[in-house]
CSV table of N, CA and C in Angstrom, one decimal:
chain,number,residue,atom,x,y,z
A,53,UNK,N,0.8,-1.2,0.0
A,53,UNK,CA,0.0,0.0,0.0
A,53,UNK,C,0.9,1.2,0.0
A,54,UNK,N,0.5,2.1,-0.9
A,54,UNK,CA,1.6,3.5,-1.0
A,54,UNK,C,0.4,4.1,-0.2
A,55,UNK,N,1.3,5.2,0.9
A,55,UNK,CA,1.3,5.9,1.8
A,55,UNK,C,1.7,7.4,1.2
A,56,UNK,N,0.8,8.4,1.7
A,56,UNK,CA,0.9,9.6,1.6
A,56,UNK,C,2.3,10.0,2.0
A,57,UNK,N,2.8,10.0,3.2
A,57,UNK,CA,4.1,9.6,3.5
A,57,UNK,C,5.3,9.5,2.6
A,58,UNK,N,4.9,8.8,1.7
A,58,UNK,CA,6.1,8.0,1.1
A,58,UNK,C,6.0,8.8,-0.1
A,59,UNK,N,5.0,9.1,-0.8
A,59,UNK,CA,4.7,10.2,-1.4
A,59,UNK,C,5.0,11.3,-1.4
A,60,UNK,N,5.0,12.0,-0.2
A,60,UNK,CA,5.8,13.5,0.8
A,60,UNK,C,7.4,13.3,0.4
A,61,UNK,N,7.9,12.2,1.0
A,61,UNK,CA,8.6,12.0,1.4
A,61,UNK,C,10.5,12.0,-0.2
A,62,UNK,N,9.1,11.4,-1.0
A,62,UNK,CA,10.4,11.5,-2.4
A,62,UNK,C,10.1,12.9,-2.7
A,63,UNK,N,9.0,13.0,-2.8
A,63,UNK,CA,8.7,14.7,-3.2
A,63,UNK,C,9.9,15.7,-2.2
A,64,UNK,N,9.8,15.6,-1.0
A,64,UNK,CA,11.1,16.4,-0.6
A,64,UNK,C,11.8,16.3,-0.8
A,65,UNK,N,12.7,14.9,-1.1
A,65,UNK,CA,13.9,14.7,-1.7
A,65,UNK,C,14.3,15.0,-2.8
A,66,UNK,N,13.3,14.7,-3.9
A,66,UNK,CA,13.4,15.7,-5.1
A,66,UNK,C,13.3,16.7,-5.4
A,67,UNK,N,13.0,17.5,-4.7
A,67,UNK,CA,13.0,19.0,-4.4
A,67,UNK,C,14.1,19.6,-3.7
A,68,UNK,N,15.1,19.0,-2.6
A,68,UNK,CA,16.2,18.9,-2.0
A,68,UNK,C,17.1,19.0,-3.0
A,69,UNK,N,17.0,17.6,-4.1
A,69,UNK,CA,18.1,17.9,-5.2
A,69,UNK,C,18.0,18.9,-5.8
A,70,UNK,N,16.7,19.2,-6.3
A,70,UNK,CA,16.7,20.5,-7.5
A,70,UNK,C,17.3,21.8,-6.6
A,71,UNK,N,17.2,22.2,-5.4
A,71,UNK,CA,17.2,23.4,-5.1
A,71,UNK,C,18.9,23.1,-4.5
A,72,UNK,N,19.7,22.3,-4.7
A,72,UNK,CA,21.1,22.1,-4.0
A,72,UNK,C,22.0,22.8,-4.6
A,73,UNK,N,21.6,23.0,-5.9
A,73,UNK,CA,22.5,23.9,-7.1
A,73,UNK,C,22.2,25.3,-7.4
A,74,UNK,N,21.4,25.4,-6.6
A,74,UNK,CA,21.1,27.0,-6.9
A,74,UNK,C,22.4,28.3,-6.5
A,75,UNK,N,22.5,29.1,-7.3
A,75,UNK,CA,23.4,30.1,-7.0
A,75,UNK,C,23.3,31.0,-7.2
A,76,UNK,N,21.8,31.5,-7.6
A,76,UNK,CA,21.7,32.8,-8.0
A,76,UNK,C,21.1,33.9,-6.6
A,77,UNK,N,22.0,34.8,-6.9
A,77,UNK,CA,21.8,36.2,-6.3
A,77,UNK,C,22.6,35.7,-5.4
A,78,UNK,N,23.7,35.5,-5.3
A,78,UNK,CA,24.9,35.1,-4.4
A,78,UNK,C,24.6,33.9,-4.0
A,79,UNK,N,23.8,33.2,-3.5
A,79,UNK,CA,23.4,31.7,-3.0
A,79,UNK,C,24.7,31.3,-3.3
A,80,UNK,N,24.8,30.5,-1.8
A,80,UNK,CA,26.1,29.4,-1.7
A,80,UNK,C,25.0,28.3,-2.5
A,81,UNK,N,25.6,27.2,-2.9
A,81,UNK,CA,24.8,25.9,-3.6
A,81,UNK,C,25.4,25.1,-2.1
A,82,UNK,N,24.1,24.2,-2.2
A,82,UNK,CA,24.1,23.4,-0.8
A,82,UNK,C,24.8,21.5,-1.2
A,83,UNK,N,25.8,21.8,-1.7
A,83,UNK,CA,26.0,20.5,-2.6
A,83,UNK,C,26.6,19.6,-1.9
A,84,UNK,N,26.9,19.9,-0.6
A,84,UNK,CA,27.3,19.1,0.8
A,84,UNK,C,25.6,18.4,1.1
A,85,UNK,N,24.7,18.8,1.0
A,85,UNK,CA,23.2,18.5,1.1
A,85,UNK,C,22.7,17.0,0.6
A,86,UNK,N,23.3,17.5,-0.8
A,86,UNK,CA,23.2,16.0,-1.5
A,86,UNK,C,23.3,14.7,-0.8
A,87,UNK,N,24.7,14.7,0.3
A,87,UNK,CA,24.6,13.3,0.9
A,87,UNK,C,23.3,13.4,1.9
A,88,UNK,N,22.9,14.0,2.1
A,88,UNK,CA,21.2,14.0,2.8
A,88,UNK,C,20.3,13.2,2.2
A,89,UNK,N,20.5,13.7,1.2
A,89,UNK,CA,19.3,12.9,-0.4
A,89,UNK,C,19.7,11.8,-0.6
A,90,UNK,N,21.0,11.8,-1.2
A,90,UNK,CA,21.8,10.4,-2.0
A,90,UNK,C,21.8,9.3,-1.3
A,91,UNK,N,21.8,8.2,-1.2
A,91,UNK,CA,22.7,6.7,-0.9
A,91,UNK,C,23.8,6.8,-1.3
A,92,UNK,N,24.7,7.0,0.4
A,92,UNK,CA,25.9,7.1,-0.2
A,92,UNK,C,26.7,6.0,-1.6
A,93,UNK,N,26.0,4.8,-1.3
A,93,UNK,CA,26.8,4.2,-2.9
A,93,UNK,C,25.9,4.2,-3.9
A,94,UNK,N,25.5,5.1,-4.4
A,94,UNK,CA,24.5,5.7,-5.9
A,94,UNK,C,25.2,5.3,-6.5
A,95,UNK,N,24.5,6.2,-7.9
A,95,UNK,CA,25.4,6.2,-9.2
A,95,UNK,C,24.1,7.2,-10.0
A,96,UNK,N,25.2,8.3,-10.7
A,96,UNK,CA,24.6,9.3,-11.1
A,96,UNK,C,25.2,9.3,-12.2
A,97,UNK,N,24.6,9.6,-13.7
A,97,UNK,CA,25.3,9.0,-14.9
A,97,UNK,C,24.1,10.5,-15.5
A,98,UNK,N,25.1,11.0,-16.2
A,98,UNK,CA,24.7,12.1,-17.3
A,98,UNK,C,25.0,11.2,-18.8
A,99,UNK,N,23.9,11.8,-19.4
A,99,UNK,CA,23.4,10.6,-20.7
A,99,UNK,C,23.7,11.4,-21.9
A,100,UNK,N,24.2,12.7,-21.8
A,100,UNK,CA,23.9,13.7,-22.5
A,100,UNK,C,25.0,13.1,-23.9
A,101,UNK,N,24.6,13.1,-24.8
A,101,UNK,CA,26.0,12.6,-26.0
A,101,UNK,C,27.3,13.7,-25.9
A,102,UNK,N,28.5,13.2,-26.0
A,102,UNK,CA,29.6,14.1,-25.8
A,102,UNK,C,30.0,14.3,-24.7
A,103,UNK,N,28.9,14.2,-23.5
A,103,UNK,CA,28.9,14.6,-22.6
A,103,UNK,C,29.1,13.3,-21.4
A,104,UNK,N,28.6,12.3,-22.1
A,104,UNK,CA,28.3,10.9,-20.9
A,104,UNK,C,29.5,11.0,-19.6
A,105,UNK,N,28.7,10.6,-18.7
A,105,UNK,CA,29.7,10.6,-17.2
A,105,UNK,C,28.9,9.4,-16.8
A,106,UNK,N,29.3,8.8,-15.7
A,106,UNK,CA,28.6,7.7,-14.7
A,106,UNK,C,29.6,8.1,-13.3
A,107,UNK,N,29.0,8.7,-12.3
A,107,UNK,CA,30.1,8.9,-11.4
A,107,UNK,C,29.3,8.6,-9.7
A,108,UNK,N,30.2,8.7,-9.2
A,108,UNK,CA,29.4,8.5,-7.5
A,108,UNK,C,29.0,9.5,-7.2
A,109,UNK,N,28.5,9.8,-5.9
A,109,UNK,CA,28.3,10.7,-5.3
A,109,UNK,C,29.3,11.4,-4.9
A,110,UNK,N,30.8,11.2,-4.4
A,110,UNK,CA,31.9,11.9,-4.3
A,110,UNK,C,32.2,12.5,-5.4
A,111,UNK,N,32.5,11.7,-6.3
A,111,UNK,CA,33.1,12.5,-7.3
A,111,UNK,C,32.2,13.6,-8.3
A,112,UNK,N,30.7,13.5,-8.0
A,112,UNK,CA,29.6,14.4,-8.5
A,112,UNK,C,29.8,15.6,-7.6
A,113,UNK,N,29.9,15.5,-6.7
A,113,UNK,CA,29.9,16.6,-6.3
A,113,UNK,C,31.3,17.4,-6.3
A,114,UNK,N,32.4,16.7,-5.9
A,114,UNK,CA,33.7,17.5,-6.2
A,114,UNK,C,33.5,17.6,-7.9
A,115,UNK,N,33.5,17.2,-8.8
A,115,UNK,CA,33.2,17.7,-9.9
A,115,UNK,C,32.3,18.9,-9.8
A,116,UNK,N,31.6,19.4,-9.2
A,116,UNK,CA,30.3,20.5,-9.1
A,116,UNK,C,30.9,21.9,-8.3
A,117,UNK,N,31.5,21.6,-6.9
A,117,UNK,CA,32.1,22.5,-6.3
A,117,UNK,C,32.2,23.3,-7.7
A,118,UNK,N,33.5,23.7,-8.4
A,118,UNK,CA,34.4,24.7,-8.3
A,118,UNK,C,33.2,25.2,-9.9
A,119,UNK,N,32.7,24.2,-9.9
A,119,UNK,CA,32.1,25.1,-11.3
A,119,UNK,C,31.0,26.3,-10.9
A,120,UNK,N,30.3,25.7,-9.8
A,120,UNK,CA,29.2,26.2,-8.8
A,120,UNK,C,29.6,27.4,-8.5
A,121,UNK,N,30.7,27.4,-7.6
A,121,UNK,CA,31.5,28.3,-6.1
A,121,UNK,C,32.5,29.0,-7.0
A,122,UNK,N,33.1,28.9,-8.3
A,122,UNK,CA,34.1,29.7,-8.4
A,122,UNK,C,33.7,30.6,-9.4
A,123,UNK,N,32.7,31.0,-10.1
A,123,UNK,CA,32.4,31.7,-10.7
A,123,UNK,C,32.4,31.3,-12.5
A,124,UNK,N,32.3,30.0,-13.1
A,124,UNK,CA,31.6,30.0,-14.5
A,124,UNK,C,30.7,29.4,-14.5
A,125,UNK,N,30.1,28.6,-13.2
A,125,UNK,CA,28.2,28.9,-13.7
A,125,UNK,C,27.8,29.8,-12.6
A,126,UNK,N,26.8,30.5,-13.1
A,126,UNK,CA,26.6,31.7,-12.3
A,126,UNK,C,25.2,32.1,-12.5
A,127,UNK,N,24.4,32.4,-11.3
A,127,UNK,CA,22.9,32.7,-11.3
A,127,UNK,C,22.0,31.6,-11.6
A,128,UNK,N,22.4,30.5,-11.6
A,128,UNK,CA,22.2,29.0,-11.9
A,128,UNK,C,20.8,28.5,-10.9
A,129,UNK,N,20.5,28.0,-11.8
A,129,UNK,CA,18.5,27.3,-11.1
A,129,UNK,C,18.7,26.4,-12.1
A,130,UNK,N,17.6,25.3,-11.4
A,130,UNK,CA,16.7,24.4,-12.5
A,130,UNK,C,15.8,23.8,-11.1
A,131,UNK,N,14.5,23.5,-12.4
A,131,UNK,CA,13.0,23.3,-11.1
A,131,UNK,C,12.5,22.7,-11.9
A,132,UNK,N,11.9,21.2,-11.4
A,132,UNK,CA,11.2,20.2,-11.7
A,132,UNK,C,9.5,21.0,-12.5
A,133,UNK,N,9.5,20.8,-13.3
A,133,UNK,CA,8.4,21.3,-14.3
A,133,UNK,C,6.9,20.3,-14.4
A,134,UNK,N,7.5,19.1,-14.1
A,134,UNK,CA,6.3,17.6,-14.2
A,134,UNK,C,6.9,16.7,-13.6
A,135,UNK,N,6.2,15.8,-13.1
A,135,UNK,CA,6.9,14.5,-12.4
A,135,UNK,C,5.8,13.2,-12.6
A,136,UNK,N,5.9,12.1,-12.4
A,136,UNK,CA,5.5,10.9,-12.8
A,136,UNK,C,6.2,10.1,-11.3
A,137,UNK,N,5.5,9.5,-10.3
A,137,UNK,CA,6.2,8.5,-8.8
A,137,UNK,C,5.5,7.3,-9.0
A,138,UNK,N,6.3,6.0,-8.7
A,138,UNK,CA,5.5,5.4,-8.7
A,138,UNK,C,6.4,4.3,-8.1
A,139,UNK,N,5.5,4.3,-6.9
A,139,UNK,CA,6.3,3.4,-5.4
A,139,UNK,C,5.4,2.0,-5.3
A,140,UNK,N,6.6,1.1,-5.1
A,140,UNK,CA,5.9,-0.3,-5.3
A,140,UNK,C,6.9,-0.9,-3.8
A,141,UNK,N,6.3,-1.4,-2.3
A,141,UNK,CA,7.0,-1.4,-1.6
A,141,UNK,C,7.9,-0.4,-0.9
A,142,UNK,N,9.2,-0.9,-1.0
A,142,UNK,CA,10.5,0.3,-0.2
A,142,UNK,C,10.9,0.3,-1.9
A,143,UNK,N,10.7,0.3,-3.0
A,143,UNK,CA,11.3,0.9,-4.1
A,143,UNK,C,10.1,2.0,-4.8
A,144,UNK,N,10.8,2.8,-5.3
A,144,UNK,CA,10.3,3.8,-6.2
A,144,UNK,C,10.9,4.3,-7.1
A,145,UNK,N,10.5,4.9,-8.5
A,145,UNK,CA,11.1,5.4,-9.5
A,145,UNK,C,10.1,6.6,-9.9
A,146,UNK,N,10.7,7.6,-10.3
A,146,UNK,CA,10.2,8.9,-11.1
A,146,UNK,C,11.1,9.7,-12.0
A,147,UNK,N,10.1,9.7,-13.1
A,147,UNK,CA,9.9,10.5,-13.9
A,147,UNK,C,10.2,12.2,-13.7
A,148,UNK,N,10.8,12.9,-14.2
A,148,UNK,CA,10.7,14.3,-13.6
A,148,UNK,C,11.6,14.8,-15.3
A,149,UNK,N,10.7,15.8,-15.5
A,149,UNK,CA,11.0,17.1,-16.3
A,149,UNK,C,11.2,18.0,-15.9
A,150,UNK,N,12.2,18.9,-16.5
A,150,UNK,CA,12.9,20.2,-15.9
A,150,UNK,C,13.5,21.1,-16.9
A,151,UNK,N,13.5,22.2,-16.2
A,151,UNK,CA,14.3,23.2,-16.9
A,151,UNK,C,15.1,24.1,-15.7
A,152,UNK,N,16.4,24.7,-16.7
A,152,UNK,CA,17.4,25.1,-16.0
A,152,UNK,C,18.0,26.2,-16.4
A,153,UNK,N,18.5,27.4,-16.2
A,153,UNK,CA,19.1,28.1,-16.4
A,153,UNK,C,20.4,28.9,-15.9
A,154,UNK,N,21.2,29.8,-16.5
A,154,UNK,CA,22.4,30.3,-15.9
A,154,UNK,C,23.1,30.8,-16.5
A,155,UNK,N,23.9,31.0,-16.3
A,155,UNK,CA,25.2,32.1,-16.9
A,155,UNK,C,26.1,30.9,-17.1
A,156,UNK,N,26.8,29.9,-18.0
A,156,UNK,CA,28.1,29.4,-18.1
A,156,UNK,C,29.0,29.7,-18.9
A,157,UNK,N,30.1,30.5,-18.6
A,157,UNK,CA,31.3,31.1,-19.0
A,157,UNK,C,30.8,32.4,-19.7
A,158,UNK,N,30.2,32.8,-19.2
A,158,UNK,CA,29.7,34.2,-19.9
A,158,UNK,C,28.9,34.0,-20.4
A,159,UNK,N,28.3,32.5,-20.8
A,159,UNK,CA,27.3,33.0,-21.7
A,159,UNK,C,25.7,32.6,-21.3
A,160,UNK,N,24.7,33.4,-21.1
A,160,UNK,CA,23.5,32.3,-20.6
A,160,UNK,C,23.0,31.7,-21.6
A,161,UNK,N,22.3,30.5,-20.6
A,161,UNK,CA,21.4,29.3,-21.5
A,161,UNK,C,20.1,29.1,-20.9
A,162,UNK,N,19.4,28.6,-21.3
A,162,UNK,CA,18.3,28.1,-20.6
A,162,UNK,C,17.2,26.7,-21.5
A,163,UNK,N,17.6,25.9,-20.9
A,163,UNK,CA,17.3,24.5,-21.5
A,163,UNK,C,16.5,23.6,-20.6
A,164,UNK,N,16.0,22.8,-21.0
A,164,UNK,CA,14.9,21.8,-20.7
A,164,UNK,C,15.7,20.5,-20.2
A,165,UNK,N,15.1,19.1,-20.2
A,165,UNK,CA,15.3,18.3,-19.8
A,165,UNK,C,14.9,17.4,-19.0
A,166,UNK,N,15.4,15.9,-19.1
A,166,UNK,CA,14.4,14.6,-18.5
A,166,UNK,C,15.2,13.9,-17.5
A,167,UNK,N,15.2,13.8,-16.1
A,167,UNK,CA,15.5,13.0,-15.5
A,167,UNK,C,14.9,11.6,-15.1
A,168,UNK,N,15.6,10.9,-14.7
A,168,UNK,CA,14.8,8.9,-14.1
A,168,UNK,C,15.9,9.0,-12.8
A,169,UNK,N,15.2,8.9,-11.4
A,169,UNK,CA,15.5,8.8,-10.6
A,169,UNK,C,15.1,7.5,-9.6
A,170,UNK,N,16.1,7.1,-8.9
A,170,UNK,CA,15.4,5.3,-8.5
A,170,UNK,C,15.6,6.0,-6.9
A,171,UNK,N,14.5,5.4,-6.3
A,171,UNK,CA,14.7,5.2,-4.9
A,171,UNK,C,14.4,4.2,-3.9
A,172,UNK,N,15.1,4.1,-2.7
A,172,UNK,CA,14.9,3.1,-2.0
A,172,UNK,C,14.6,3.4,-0.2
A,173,UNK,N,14.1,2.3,0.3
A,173,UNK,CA,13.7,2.9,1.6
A,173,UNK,C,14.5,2.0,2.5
A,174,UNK,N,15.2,2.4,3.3
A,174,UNK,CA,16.5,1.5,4.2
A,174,UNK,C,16.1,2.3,5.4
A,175,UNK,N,16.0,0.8,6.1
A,175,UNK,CA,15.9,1.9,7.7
A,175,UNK,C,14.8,2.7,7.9
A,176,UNK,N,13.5,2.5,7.4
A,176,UNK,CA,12.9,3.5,7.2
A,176,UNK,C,13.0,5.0,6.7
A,177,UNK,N,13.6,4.8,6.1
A,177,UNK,CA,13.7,6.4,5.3
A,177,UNK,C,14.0,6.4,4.3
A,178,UNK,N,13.8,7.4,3.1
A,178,UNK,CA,13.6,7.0,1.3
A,178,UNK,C,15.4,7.7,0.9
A,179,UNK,N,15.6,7.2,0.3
A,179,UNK,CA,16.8,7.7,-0.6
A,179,UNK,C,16.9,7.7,-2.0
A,180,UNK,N,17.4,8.4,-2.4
A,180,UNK,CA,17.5,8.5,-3.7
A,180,UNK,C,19.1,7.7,-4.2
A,181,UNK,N,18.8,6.4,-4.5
A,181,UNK,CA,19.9,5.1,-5.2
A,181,UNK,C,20.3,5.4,-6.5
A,182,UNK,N,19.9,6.3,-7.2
A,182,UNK,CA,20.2,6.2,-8.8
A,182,UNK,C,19.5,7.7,-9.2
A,183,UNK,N,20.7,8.0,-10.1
A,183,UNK,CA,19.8,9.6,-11.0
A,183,UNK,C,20.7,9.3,-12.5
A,184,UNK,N,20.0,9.5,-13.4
A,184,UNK,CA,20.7,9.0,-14.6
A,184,UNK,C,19.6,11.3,-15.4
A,185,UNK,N,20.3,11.7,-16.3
A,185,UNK,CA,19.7,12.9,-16.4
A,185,UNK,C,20.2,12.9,-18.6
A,186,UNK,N,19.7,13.6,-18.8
A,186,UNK,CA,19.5,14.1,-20.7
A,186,UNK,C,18.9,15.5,-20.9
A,187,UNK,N,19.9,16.7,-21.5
A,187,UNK,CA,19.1,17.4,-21.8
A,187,UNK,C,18.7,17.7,-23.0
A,188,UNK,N,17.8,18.6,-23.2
A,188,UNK,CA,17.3,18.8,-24.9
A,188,UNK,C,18.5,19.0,-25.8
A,189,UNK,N,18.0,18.6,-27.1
A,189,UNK,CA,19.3,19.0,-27.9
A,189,UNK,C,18.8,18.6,-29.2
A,190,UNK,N,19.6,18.9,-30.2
A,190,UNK,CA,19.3,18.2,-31.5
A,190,UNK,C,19.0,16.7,-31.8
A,191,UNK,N,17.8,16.7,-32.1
A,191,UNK,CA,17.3,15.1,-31.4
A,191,UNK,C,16.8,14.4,-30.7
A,192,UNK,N,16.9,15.3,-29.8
A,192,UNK,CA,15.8,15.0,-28.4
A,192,UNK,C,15.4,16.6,-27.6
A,193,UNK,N,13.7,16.4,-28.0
A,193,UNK,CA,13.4,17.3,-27.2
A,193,UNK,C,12.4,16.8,-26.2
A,194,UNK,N,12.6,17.1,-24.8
A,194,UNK,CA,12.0,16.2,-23.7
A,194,UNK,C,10.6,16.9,-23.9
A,195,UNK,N,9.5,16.1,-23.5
A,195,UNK,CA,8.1,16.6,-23.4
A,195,UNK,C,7.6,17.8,-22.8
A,196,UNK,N,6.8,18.4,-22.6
A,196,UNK,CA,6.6,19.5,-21.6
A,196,UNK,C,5.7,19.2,-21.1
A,197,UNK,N,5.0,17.9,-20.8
A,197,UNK,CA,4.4,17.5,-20.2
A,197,UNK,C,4.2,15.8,-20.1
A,198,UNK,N,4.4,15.2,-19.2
A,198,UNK,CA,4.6,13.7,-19.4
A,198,UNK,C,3.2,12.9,-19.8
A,199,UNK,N,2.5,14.0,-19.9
A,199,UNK,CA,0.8,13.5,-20.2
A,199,UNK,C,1.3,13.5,-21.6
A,200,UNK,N,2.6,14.3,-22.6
A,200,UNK,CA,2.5,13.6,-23.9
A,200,UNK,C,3.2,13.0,-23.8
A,201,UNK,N,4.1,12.4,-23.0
A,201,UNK,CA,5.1,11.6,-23.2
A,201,UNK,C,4.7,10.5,-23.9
């Protein structure tokens, strides 16, 4: 039986992720936070072509510091736009659409994109086990609503 709870419960976590990278109007980014969210032994894998990573949680975020905190992404957001949960026991998986914006290296962007996040419930409490992410580009333009997906 899914529980409102459990439902709350990814919902904050995913909301925790999205708002960890924020940097705009001086905001430190809360990227120490992450291990709050994550299982410590994830695996976070950017799908983007040219771009593919598969990394842990350590090395995602030291990878993220200096880009975040030293000044070439800058004024930086992105906020879950739709989502799709669907909790079967202590596992869950969602669906989430997004868009993001910012300053990187001078120049701003502002682009869309589809995350798949897996979660699990240890100990009683949800974590987020897996984030695999794609953003728009030539060839793939993510939905803007998962009702068309």
């Amino acid at each position: 039986m899914i529980s409102v709870g459990d439902g709350a419960a990814i919902d904050t976590l995913t909301a925790h992720m999205y708002a960890a990278f924020d940097n705009r109007d001086g905001r430190t980014p809360d990227l120490d936070g992450l291990r709050k969210v994550f299982l410590p032994q994830c695996t976070i894998c950017k799908a983007i072509p040219g771009q593919e990573q598969v990394q842990s949680l350590d090395e995602f975020i030291e990878q993220r510091i200096p880009l975040l905190t030293h000044g070439r992404l800058v004024d930086f957001s992105e906020r879950e736009t739709d989502s799709r949960t669907w909790i079967a026991g202590n596992i869950a998986s969602r669906e989430s659409l997004y868009e993001k914006s910012g300053v990187l290296d001078g120049t701003p962007f502002h682009t869309r994109g589809a995350k798949q996040m897996q979660f699990v419930r240890l100990d009683g409490r949800w974590w987020i086990s897996a984030l695999a992410w794609d953003d728009a580009r030539e060839g793939f333009e993510p939905p803007v609503s998962l009702d068309d997906a």
